[in-house]
Amino acid sequence: MRRLLLAAGLVLSACGAVPEAEVAMHRPHWLVIDPLPDMKMFTGSAASRPLRPNAELARDFLELTFQMESGRAIERMSRFEAPITVSMTGLVPPSAPGDLTRLLARLRDEARIDIRETAAPAMVAIEFIERRRMQALVPTAACFVVPRVTSFEDYRRVRRKAQVDWASLETREQVAIFIPADTSPQEVRDCLHEELAQAIGPLNDLYRLSDSVFNDDNFHTVLTGFDMLMLRVTYAPEMRSGMTRDEAAAALPKVLARLNPKGGRLSQPAADDPTPRAWIAAIEEALGPTGSDRKRRAAALRALALAADAGWRDARMAFSLFGVARLGMADEMEISVAAFVEAARIYRSLPGGAIHAAHIDMQMAALALSSGEAADAILLCDRAIPIVRRAENAALLATLLMIRSEALRLEGRAAEARASRLDSLAWARYGFGDEAEVRTRMSEIAALTPGRLALASTDGGDSE
């Protein structure tokens, strides 16, 4: 489900009043920017420590480490027991070396892991291949990681064998990560963060975590402070490969008291809080790429009902509301807006939930723009943009800046609109990659603006 939240395409198709093809065919002067500005990239910074009780952190670590996403139990913990080497091979995209260097520096500084890049062969082999080759074997994967193989051809030969069963590991010695080479720089970076974290650390994803990439809702795109702490715990000297769940649970109080002293004493474990498979199945059906609109809406409502019955007030309830809002925009706008507002309220109360609320602000800003409420659109974008910059989501940042540009133009602020648009395009080159995709996204947002064609004749000739 990694690409459920492709940062900006959630509301634009539902709101666009002008067909995309018409905009693209005529290429109005406000869309003619040749060449596009140079790509912007994040330089990266350390994430803040999680502000949660150690009892919760211990529970999360155990569930992340001793269970697969399918719900299958992992009997023994596994990790690398020697300094970790990483290599990149295949069709390496130009942006990947810099992003990997920054990620490895964070892992050394924040997670205290002895990890470095080297020439192949390495313990962690990152291979870039054509998307069509990868998806011929794993059709739904954006990228993935496999143990005990060194290359894609190696994986092709043994993919149906017990050799690639994570649950059979006691010590990790060799893993391979496969990433499509023909995708956006941001997608490459996101895959590096998520797959490398799982190559060396926890294997599970938990929908209740609002402050982690170990969550299939995919709002966070780079490793968070929570994730770095989980990895640091994994490689703490008190921990070791081959530990059972009970042995790890006994060691965690001392480890967390040392690594996260503000989390308090771990006097007793936090209550179990499992996510039923029925809710996961409903969410995947609602927000997945297949199925009719009617079936997907029914699945979203089913997920929301299950969340309400469970009494959740966490990220799972907010994501259920998000799904209902997302799927009702075409013909149930009032219900969608109410669901977005409630989801944002819950997210803002949760650790790490600001980026989730920023996604919703983007949705609401697009709606405000399509209704001609330029001032509201600008306020929503201005609230979300700093959060999105800190979260390093270039695709979402570019979309917000595009919406802001259109709203500024509606208010007659042509110079500010132009500056915001150029900034958006520089980030879009990282977030969306392909120039055609960048221009398509810009056309879609321009199509939201009421009276866009009429406005062009009175905007002071602000063409690039």
XYZ file of C-alpha atoms in Angstrom, residues 1-3 69 103 142-145 177 179 186-205 212-223 227 231:
45
model
C 0.000 0.000 0.000
C 3.063 2.280 -0.180
C 1.634 4.513 -2.903
C 2.721 -8.022 8.555
C 20.519 8.111 5.307
C 6.816 -0.423 -5.134
C 10.071 -1.884 -3.754
C 10.933 -4.788 -1.445
C 13.619 -6.498 0.613
C 16.729 -4.557 -1.620
C 14.050 -0.606 -6.158
C 11.461 10.910 -3.938
C 10.137 7.404 -4.509
C 13.715 6.132 -4.671
C 14.552 7.891 -1.403
C 11.375 6.645 0.294
C 12.262 3.081 -0.709
C 15.796 3.494 0.612
C 14.487 4.622 4.004
C 11.734 2.045 4.454
C 13.447 -0.985 2.953
C 16.850 -0.382 4.543
C 15.162 0.078 7.932
C 13.433 -3.282 7.524
C 16.545 -4.925 6.061
C 18.423 -4.228 9.303
C 15.576 -3.887 11.827
C 11.876 -4.559 12.502
C 9.889 -6.430 9.843
C 6.322 -5.531 10.787
C 4.122 -2.492 10.060
C 6.657 5.951 12.085
C 7.416 4.687 8.595
C 6.604 1.241 9.997
C 2.978 1.916 9.059
C 1.238 1.005 5.825
C -0.631 4.318 5.707
C 2.587 5.813 4.245
C 2.146 9.357 5.514
C 5.738 9.454 6.807
C 8.253 9.121 3.993
C 11.593 9.311 5.865
C 12.696 7.650 9.092
C 12.064 4.659 13.938
C 16.663 0.655 15.399
